[in-house]
Short mmCIF file of C-alpha atoms and ligand atoms in Angstrom, two decimals:
data_model
loop_
_atom_site.label_atom_id
_atom_site.label_comp_id
_atom_site.label_asym_id
_atom_site.label_seq_id
_atom_site.Cartn_x
_atom_site.Cartn_y
_atom_site.Cartn_z
CA MET A 218 0.00 0.00 0.00
CA ILE A 219 2.77 2.41 1.04
CA ARG A 220 6.04 1.40 -0.52
CA PHE A 221 9.59 2.64 -0.05
CA ASP A 222 12.02 1.64 -2.79
CA ALA A 223 15.67 2.30 -1.92
CA VAL A 224 14.72 5.62 -0.33
CA SER A 225 17.45 7.81 1.15
CA LYS A 226 17.42 11.23 2.72
CA ASN A 227 20.71 13.06 2.98
CA TYR A 228 20.97 16.59 4.33
CA PRO A 229 23.47 19.11 2.92
CA ASN A 230 25.36 19.07 6.25
CA GLY A 231 26.29 15.46 5.56
CA THR A 232 23.70 13.78 7.78
CA THR A 233 22.16 10.63 6.38
CA ALA A 234 18.72 10.62 8.02
CA VAL A 235 17.45 7.60 6.09
CA ASP A 236 19.69 5.16 4.27
CA GLU A 237 18.38 3.09 1.31
CA LEU A 238 15.12 2.12 2.91
CA SER A 239 13.00 -0.50 1.19
CA LEU A 240 9.79 -1.34 2.95
CA GLU A 241 6.22 -2.25 2.11
CA LEU A 242 3.48 -1.26 4.53
CA ALA A 243 0.26 -3.27 4.49
CA GLU A 244 -3.08 -1.67 3.78
CA GLY A 245 -5.41 -1.47 6.75
CA GLY A 246 -2.71 -2.36 9.28
CA ILE A 247 -0.63 -0.58 11.88
CA THR A 248 3.06 -0.39 11.03
CA VAL A 249 5.23 0.89 13.85
CA LEU A 250 8.56 2.60 13.21
CA VAL A 251 10.74 2.23 16.28
CA GLY A 252 14.33 2.97 17.15
CA PRO A 253 16.62 5.24 19.15
CA SER A 254 16.52 9.03 18.92
CA GLY A 255 17.78 10.41 15.63
CA CYS A 256 17.50 7.13 13.70
CA GLY A 257 15.24 8.63 11.02
CA LYS A 258 11.71 7.72 12.14
CA THR A 259 10.20 11.18 11.73
CA THR A 260 12.01 11.70 8.45
CA THR A 261 10.64 8.40 7.13
CA LEU A 262 7.13 9.33 8.24
CA ARG A 263 7.29 12.78 6.65
CA MET A 264 8.45 11.41 3.35
CA ILE A 265 5.03 9.74 3.07
CA ASN A 266 3.14 13.04 3.00
CA ARG A 267 5.93 14.93 1.20
CA MET A 268 6.77 17.18 4.12
CA VAL A 269 10.27 15.83 3.43
CA GLU A 270 11.38 14.95 -0.11
CA PRO A 271 13.74 11.98 -0.53
CA THR A 272 17.20 12.50 -1.98
CA ALA A 273 17.00 9.14 -3.75
CA GLY A 274 14.51 6.36 -4.30
CA THR A 275 10.75 6.28 -4.62
CA VAL A 276 7.85 6.39 -2.20
CA SER A 277 4.59 5.17 -3.66
CA LEU A 278 1.07 5.06 -2.37
CA ARG A 279 -1.26 2.45 -3.84
CA GLY A 280 1.18 1.94 -6.70
CA GLN A 281 1.50 5.61 -7.57
CA ASP A 282 4.77 7.52 -7.16
CA ILE A 283 3.82 10.27 -4.69
CA ARG A 284 5.97 12.80 -6.59
CA ASP A 285 3.28 12.61 -9.28
CA VAL A 286 0.60 13.71 -6.82
CA HIS A 287 0.15 17.38 -5.96
CA ALA A 288 1.20 17.66 -2.28
CA PRO A 289 -2.02 19.27 -0.95
CA GLU A 290 -4.09 16.63 -2.69
CA LEU A 291 -1.85 13.88 -1.33
CA ARG A 292 -2.21 15.23 2.22
CA ARG A 293 -5.98 15.28 1.98
CA GLY A 294 -5.86 11.49 2.12
CA ILE A 295 -3.29 11.39 4.92
CA GLY A 296 -4.07 12.40 8.50
CA TYR A 297 -1.15 13.52 10.65
CA VAL A 298 -0.93 13.39 14.44
CA ILE A 299 2.05 14.70 16.41
CA GLN A 300 3.24 14.74 20.01
CA HIS A 301 1.55 17.46 22.13
CA ALA A 302 -1.35 17.33 19.64
CA GLY A 303 -0.36 20.66 18.04
CA LEU A 304 -3.81 22.18 18.48
CA PHE A 305 -4.64 25.80 17.61
CA PRO A 306 -4.78 27.51 21.04
CA HIS A 307 -7.31 30.20 20.05
CA ARG A 308 -9.81 27.87 18.46
CA THR A 309 -12.38 25.83 20.35
CA ILE A 310 -12.05 22.07 20.42
CA LEU A 311 -14.86 21.71 17.92
CA ASP A 312 -13.26 24.17 15.50
CA ASN A 313 -9.89 22.49 15.92
CA ILE A 314 -11.41 19.18 14.89
CA ALA A 315 -13.31 20.83 12.02
CA THR A 316 -10.08 22.30 10.57
CA VAL A 317 -9.58 19.89 7.69
CA PRO A 318 -13.24 19.65 6.60
CA LEU A 319 -13.35 23.47 6.55
CA LEU A 320 -10.17 23.59 4.47
CA LEU A 321 -11.84 21.18 2.08
CA GLY A 322 -14.65 23.68 1.65
CA TRP A 323 -17.37 21.97 3.68
CA SER A 324 -20.05 24.28 5.06
CA LYS A 325 -19.51 25.36 8.68
CA LYS A 326 -22.58 23.43 9.73
CA LYS A 327 -21.54 20.20 8.08
CA ALA A 328 -17.95 20.52 9.31
CA ARG A 329 -19.08 21.08 12.89
CA ALA A 330 -21.51 18.18 12.76
CA ARG A 331 -18.66 15.97 11.58
CA ALA A 332 -16.42 17.36 14.35
CA ALA A 333 -19.06 16.54 16.99
CA GLU A 334 -19.21 13.00 15.65
CA LEU A 335 -15.43 12.67 15.89
CA LEU A 336 -15.37 14.06 19.41
CA GLU A 337 -17.63 11.22 20.44
CA LEU A 338 -15.62 8.69 18.43
CA VAL A 339 -12.43 9.45 20.37
CA GLY A 340 -14.29 9.15 23.65
CA LEU A 341 -14.61 12.79 24.71
CA PRO A 342 -17.82 14.24 26.21
CA ALA A 343 -19.80 16.65 24.01
CA GLU A 344 -19.47 19.50 26.51
CA MET A 345 -15.77 19.75 25.70
CA ALA A 346 -16.64 21.06 22.24
CA THR A 347 -16.75 24.69 23.36
CA ARG A 348 -13.58 24.60 25.47
CA TYR A 349 -10.11 25.73 24.39
CA PRO A 350 -7.08 23.40 24.25
CA ASN A 351 -5.48 24.76 27.44
CA GLN A 352 -8.65 23.79 29.31
CA LEU A 353 -8.04 20.11 28.54
CA SER A 354 -5.59 17.62 30.04
CA GLY A 355 -2.67 16.36 27.94
CA GLY A 356 -4.42 13.07 27.28
CA GLN A 357 -7.63 14.81 26.23
CA GLN A 358 -5.70 17.10 23.89
CA GLN A 359 -4.07 14.06 22.34
CA ARG A 360 -7.52 12.61 21.64
CA VAL A 361 -8.52 15.86 19.99
CA GLY A 362 -5.36 15.62 17.87
CA VAL A 363 -6.46 12.16 16.71
CA ALA A 364 -10.00 13.40 16.04
CA ARG A 365 -8.65 16.28 13.98
CA ALA A 366 -6.48 13.96 11.91
CA LEU A 367 -9.55 11.85 11.16
CA GLY A 368 -11.50 14.92 9.97
CA ALA A 369 -11.71 14.10 6.30
CA ASP A 370 -11.78 10.36 6.93
CA PRO A 371 -8.35 9.82 5.33
CA PRO A 372 -7.41 6.23 4.48
CA VAL A 373 -3.89 6.80 5.83
CA LEU A 374 -2.88 8.10 9.25
CA LEU A 375 0.64 9.14 10.20
CA MET A 376 1.27 9.36 13.94
CA ASP A 377 4.54 10.68 15.34
CA GLU A 378 4.95 9.72 19.01
CA PRO A 379 1.32 10.72 19.65
CA PHE A 380 1.20 9.30 23.17
CA SER A 381 4.70 10.16 24.38
CA ALA A 382 3.92 13.33 26.29
CA VAL A 383 1.40 11.86 28.76
CA ASP A 384 1.85 9.86 31.94
CA PRO A 385 1.93 6.05 31.80
CA ILE A 386 -1.67 5.55 32.96
CA VAL A 387 -3.17 7.98 30.46
CA ARG A 388 -0.89 6.53 27.86
CA ALA A 389 -2.23 3.02 28.45
CA GLU A 390 -5.78 4.40 28.16
CA LEU A 391 -4.98 6.15 24.90
CA GLN A 392 -3.39 2.99 23.53
CA ALA A 393 -6.44 0.89 24.43
CA GLU A 394 -8.71 3.52 22.90
CA PHE A 395 -6.56 3.59 19.79
CA ILE A 396 -6.77 -0.19 19.37
CA ARG A 397 -10.56 -0.01 19.72
CA LEU A 398 -10.75 2.82 17.19
CA GLN A 399 -8.63 0.98 14.65
CA LYS A 400 -10.86 -2.09 14.91
CA GLU A 401 -13.67 0.17 13.76
CA LEU A 402 -11.83 2.26 11.19
CA HIS A 403 -9.25 -0.06 9.57
CA LYS A 404 -6.98 2.81 8.56
CA THR A 405 -3.53 2.26 7.18
CA ILE A 406 -1.49 3.63 10.05
CA VAL A 407 2.20 4.44 10.33
CA PHE A 408 3.02 4.97 13.99
CA VAL A 409 6.33 6.27 15.30
CA THR A 410 7.53 5.55 18.82
CA HIS A 411 10.83 4.96 20.58
CA ASP A 412 9.13 2.67 23.09
CA ILE A 413 9.41 -1.01 22.20
CA ASP A 414 6.53 -1.95 24.53
CA GLU A 415 4.22 0.45 22.72
CA ALA A 416 5.44 -0.92 19.38
CA ILE A 417 4.69 -4.49 20.43
CA LYS A 418 1.30 -3.58 21.83
CA LEU A 419 0.09 -1.64 18.81
CA GLY A 420 1.95 -2.89 15.76
CA ASP A 421 0.80 -5.46 13.25
CA ASN A 422 4.31 -5.04 11.88
CA ILE A 423 7.33 -3.31 13.34
CA ALA A 424 10.25 -1.68 11.55
CA VAL A 425 13.27 -1.32 13.84
CA PHE A 426 15.73 1.37 12.79
CA ARG A 427 19.26 1.84 13.94
CA THR A 428 21.22 5.09 14.06
CA GLY A 429 22.14 6.27 10.59
CA GLY A 430 18.67 5.64 9.21
CA LYS A 431 19.21 1.97 8.51
CA LEU A 432 16.43 -0.55 8.74
CA ALA A 433 17.58 -3.26 11.14
CA GLN A 434 14.52 -5.53 10.94
CA PHE A 435 10.97 -5.51 9.64
CA ASP A 436 8.77 -8.18 11.16
CA THR A 437 5.69 -9.00 13.20
CA PRO A 438 6.03 -8.28 16.93
CA GLU A 439 6.00 -11.98 17.59
CA ARG A 440 8.84 -12.75 15.21
CA LEU A 441 10.82 -9.74 16.36
CA LEU A 442 10.82 -11.10 19.90
CA ALA A 443 11.49 -14.65 18.79
CA HIS A 444 14.15 -13.85 16.20
CA PRO A 445 15.88 -10.53 16.56
CA ALA A 446 17.98 -10.21 13.40
CA ASP A 447 21.14 -9.16 15.24
CA ASP A 448 22.55 -8.01 18.57
CA PHE A 449 21.30 -4.48 18.08
CA VAL A 450 17.69 -5.60 17.70
CA ALA A 451 18.06 -8.14 20.52
CA GLY A 452 19.34 -5.37 22.78
CA PHE A 453 16.58 -3.05 21.69
CA VAL A 454 13.72 -5.48 22.32
CA GLY A 455 15.18 -6.06 25.75
CA GLN A 456 16.21 -8.76 28.16
CA ASP A 457 12.66 -9.71 29.07
CA ARG A 458 11.60 -10.64 25.56
CA GLY A 459 10.88 -14.19 26.75
CA ILE A 460 8.11 -12.85 28.96
CA ARG A 461 6.88 -10.47 26.25
CA ARG A 462 6.60 -13.36 23.83
CA LEU A 463 4.17 -15.10 26.13
CA SER A 464 1.72 -12.30 25.23
CA PHE A 465 1.40 -13.88 21.80
CA VAL A 466 0.59 -17.34 23.06
CA LYS A 467 -3.10 -17.81 23.74
CA ALA A 468 -3.94 -19.09 27.19
CA GLY A 469 -6.00 -21.76 25.44
CA GLU A 470 -2.72 -23.29 24.23
CA VAL A 471 -1.39 -23.65 27.76
CA PRO A 472 -1.32 -27.29 28.91
CA LEU A 473 -3.40 -27.57 32.07
CA ARG A 474 -3.56 -30.40 34.52
CA GLU A 475 -6.46 -31.21 36.73
CA GLY A 476 -4.65 -30.25 39.92
CA PRO A 477 -5.76 -30.46 43.55
CA VAL A 478 -9.29 -29.12 42.98
CA LEU A 479 -11.91 -30.10 45.57
CA THR A 480 -15.35 -28.78 46.54
CA THR A 481 -16.37 -27.35 49.90
CA THR A 482 -18.27 -30.56 50.70
CA THR A 483 -15.13 -32.70 50.52
CA ALA A 484 -14.22 -34.30 53.87
CA VAL A 485 -11.00 -33.00 55.38
CA ALA A 486 -9.65 -36.53 55.74
CA GLN A 487 -10.04 -37.02 52.00
CA ALA A 488 -8.35 -33.67 51.26
CA ARG A 489 -5.36 -34.63 53.41
CA ALA A 490 -5.10 -37.96 51.65
CA THR A 491 -4.37 -36.21 48.32
CA ASP A 492 -0.90 -35.41 49.66
CA GLU A 493 -0.99 -32.02 47.94
CA PRO A 494 0.53 -29.05 49.80
CA TRP A 495 -2.22 -26.72 48.61
CA ILE A 496 -5.80 -27.51 47.66
CA LEU A 497 -8.00 -25.32 45.50
CA VAL A 498 -11.50 -25.15 46.96
CA VAL A 499 -14.33 -24.63 44.47
CA ASP A 500 -18.09 -24.22 44.75
CA ASP A 501 -20.73 -26.48 43.14
CA ALA A 502 -20.24 -24.75 39.79
CA ARG A 503 -16.46 -25.27 40.07
CA ARG A 504 -15.90 -21.56 40.59
CA PRO A 505 -12.74 -21.08 42.65
CA LEU A 506 -13.16 -19.83 46.24
CA GLY A 507 -9.58 -19.89 47.48
CA TRP A 508 -6.60 -22.02 48.44
CA VAL A 509 -6.23 -24.14 51.52
CA GLU A 510 -2.82 -25.13 52.84
CA ALA A 511 -3.08 -28.82 53.64
CA ALA A 512 -0.91 -28.54 56.74
CA ALA A 513 -3.23 -25.89 58.16
CA ILE A 514 -6.54 -27.76 57.74
CA PRO A 515 -8.21 -28.54 61.08
CA GLN A 516 -9.01 -32.16 61.88
CA GLY A 517 -12.47 -33.43 60.93
CA GLY A 518 -15.33 -31.78 59.11
CA THR A 519 -15.30 -30.63 55.50
CA LEU A 520 -13.34 -28.08 53.50
CA ALA A 521 -16.18 -25.63 54.19
CA ASP A 522 -14.66 -25.24 57.67
CA ALA A 523 -11.15 -24.49 56.43
CA THR A 524 -9.67 -20.98 56.29
CA LEU A 525 -9.16 -19.92 52.69
CA THR A 526 -6.15 -18.04 51.37
CA PRO A 527 -7.24 -15.59 48.67
CA LEU A 528 -6.88 -16.84 45.14
CA GLY A 529 -4.87 -14.01 43.66
CA HIS A 530 -6.07 -13.78 40.09
CA THR A 531 -7.17 -16.48 37.69
CA PHE A 532 -6.60 -16.48 33.94
CA SER A 533 -9.22 -17.07 31.29
CA LEU A 534 -8.68 -19.75 28.66
CA VAL A 535 -10.62 -17.60 26.23
CA GLY A 536 -9.12 -14.18 25.75
CA ASP A 537 -6.11 -14.17 28.07
CA SER A 538 -2.53 -14.85 27.01
CA ALA A 539 0.07 -17.18 28.47
CA ARG A 540 1.62 -14.05 29.98
CA ALA A 541 -1.47 -13.63 32.17
CA ALA A 542 -1.14 -17.30 33.15
CA LEU A 543 2.50 -16.80 34.16
CA ASP A 544 1.62 -13.74 36.18
CA ALA A 545 -1.17 -15.66 37.92
CA ALA A 546 1.27 -18.47 38.76
CA LEU A 547 3.87 -16.09 40.19
CA LEU A 548 1.30 -14.40 42.42
CA SER A 549 -0.52 -17.53 43.51
CA PRO A 550 0.08 -18.73 47.11
CA SER A 551 0.35 -22.28 45.81
CA ARG A 552 2.52 -21.24 42.80
CA LEU A 553 -0.26 -22.67 40.63
CA ALA A 554 -2.16 -20.53 38.15
CA VAL A 555 -5.86 -21.31 37.90
CA GLY A 556 -7.34 -21.45 34.40
CA VAL A 557 -11.07 -20.75 34.11
CA ASP A 558 -13.64 -20.90 31.30
CA VAL A 559 -16.05 -18.14 30.23
CA ASP A 560 -18.30 -18.87 33.21
CA GLY A 561 -15.40 -18.63 35.64
CA ALA A 562 -15.35 -22.39 36.28
CA VAL A 563 -11.97 -24.02 36.89
CA ILE A 564 -10.59 -26.01 33.97
CA GLY A 565 -7.22 -26.82 35.51
CA VAL A 566 -3.95 -25.50 36.87
CA VAL A 567 -0.41 -24.89 35.64
CA ASP A 568 2.83 -23.75 37.30
CA ALA A 569 5.56 -21.45 36.00
CA TYR A 570 7.87 -24.33 35.20
CA GLU A 571 5.24 -25.99 33.02
CA LEU A 572 4.59 -22.65 31.33
CA SER A 573 8.22 -22.44 30.30
CA ALA A 574 7.53 -25.38 27.99
CA VAL A 575 5.04 -23.15 26.16
CA ILE A 576 7.89 -20.78 25.32
CA ALA A 577 9.88 -23.61 23.81
CA VAL A 578 6.95 -24.54 21.57
CA ALA A 579 6.38 -20.92 20.51
CA LYS A 580 10.08 -20.64 19.74
CA ALA A 581 10.02 -23.75 17.58
CA GLU A 582 6.97 -22.48 15.69
CA ALA A 583 8.57 -19.12 15.09
CA ALA A 584 11.73 -20.88 13.90
CA ALA A 585 9.70 -22.88 11.37
CA GLY A 586 8.57 -19.63 9.76
CA THR A 587 11.96 -17.97 9.87
CA THR A 588 13.44 -16.10 6.92
CA ASP A 589 16.28 -14.27 8.54
CA GLY A 590 18.52 -17.16 9.42
CA GLY A 591 17.32 -17.97 12.91
CA ASP A 592 17.72 -16.83 16.44
CA ALA A 593 20.39 -14.31 17.37
N1 ATP B 666 16.62 19.60 8.43
C1 ATP B 666 17.61 18.83 8.84
N2 ATP B 666 18.89 19.11 8.56
C2 ATP B 666 19.92 18.32 8.95
N3 ATP B 666 19.74 17.19 9.65
C3 ATP B 666 18.48 16.84 9.96
C4 ATP B 666 17.36 17.63 9.59
N4 ATP B 666 16.22 17.02 10.04
C5 ATP B 666 16.64 15.91 10.69
N5 ATP B 666 17.98 15.80 10.64
C6 ATP B 666 18.80 14.71 11.19
O1 ATP B 666 18.38 13.49 10.63
C7 ATP B 666 18.45 12.44 11.60
C8 ATP B 666 17.11 11.77 11.70
O2 ATP B 666 16.17 12.67 12.29
P1 ATP B 666 14.69 12.24 12.65
O3 ATP B 666 13.99 13.43 13.13
O4 ATP B 666 14.10 11.54 11.49
O5 ATP B 666 14.96 11.22 13.84
P2 ATP B 666 13.90 10.48 14.78
O6 ATP B 666 14.20 9.02 14.66
O7 ATP B 666 12.54 10.93 14.52
O8 ATP B 666 14.42 10.95 16.23
P3 ATP B 666 13.55 11.25 17.59
O9 ATP B 666 13.25 9.90 18.20
O10 ATP B 666 14.52 12.02 18.42
O11 ATP B 666 12.34 12.02 17.21
C9 ATP B 666 18.93 13.09 12.87
O12 ATP B 666 20.30 12.88 12.99
C10 ATP B 666 18.63 14.54 12.68
O13 ATP B 666 19.51 15.36 13.40
MG1 MG B 667 11.12 11.98 15.67
#
């Protein structure tokens, strides 16, 4: 959809911002450009809407060389979001969002109606329409920035570190909101960040750049974690990539065993006979109630009389990842993670050691699809 063919950008002062970049970005997907400061991310992004012209090579959009498209016309189909939102301080929120439709010659009424729609789409209350940018929080301004970029419903969206200037909690909210929005809109998005976690969370594909504007690797997040092309990429994706990779394994693929699961009506004598250090007590519908330490169970009676240790959290076999399972295991008093179905009923348990086998399988699968010569 967006294609770079041997694209370079050299500045007269001798800086090579981008060095012979060849890359094809899928239509309707999120491609993340990631890398250290000064590695050419912004330059690459701006070559797509001709805010920067390449020194060599060709950028094309849907098969057409973008040099053959008049820049204003090109930009009409490309929304652009930057850090700090870049809103006009003396215009209301509604008028900020209506900027592009107004530039396109829409009537004021139609442009404002569209702006009100977009305000809602990005999750902001209607009463914010009449406020000015400095009356909004950083996160809210960032949402307005996204709404403004969507003004003319462009098929392509360029986003340059849009969530970098807000605190981690707001950032996580904006990311979640962004994922929801993209499920609805299916835009072709090029997203710049220097944060590998954000890249992995948001990207369908990730391009990792190194200093000097060189593309180090272009891959899915999963493959990037499994098979960093070299030491630079391995270092960039971090030491904890093993744990990150578990995010891509569905909890449904985690091998569960039945485990020491007993109901409240079970006699204590029977519970002790299992020889398990911890017993998971469940109700009639197999919903987990808590753990009981075998050594601490009083004599006689049933498990209903035993003191329960809180469960920690369970993981769902539908929807959660193996990473959630590992976290549940690490936090569980018994060291066992409890897997539940959609109704919250216990399916089985797994410990961290058993989960490590899941990594080995994921690694083997990723290796089977390798094109870059294997693990670094
Ligand atoms: N107009 C310019 N003249 C000379 N050099 C430039 C110019 N614009 C950018 N550069 C240089 O090109 C390189 C790439 O810059 P770019 O802004 O694309 O990096 P970036 O990856 O977006 O960095 P950051 O993460 O800090 O935003 C840098 O070394 C930068 O100093
Ligand atoms: Mg930049």
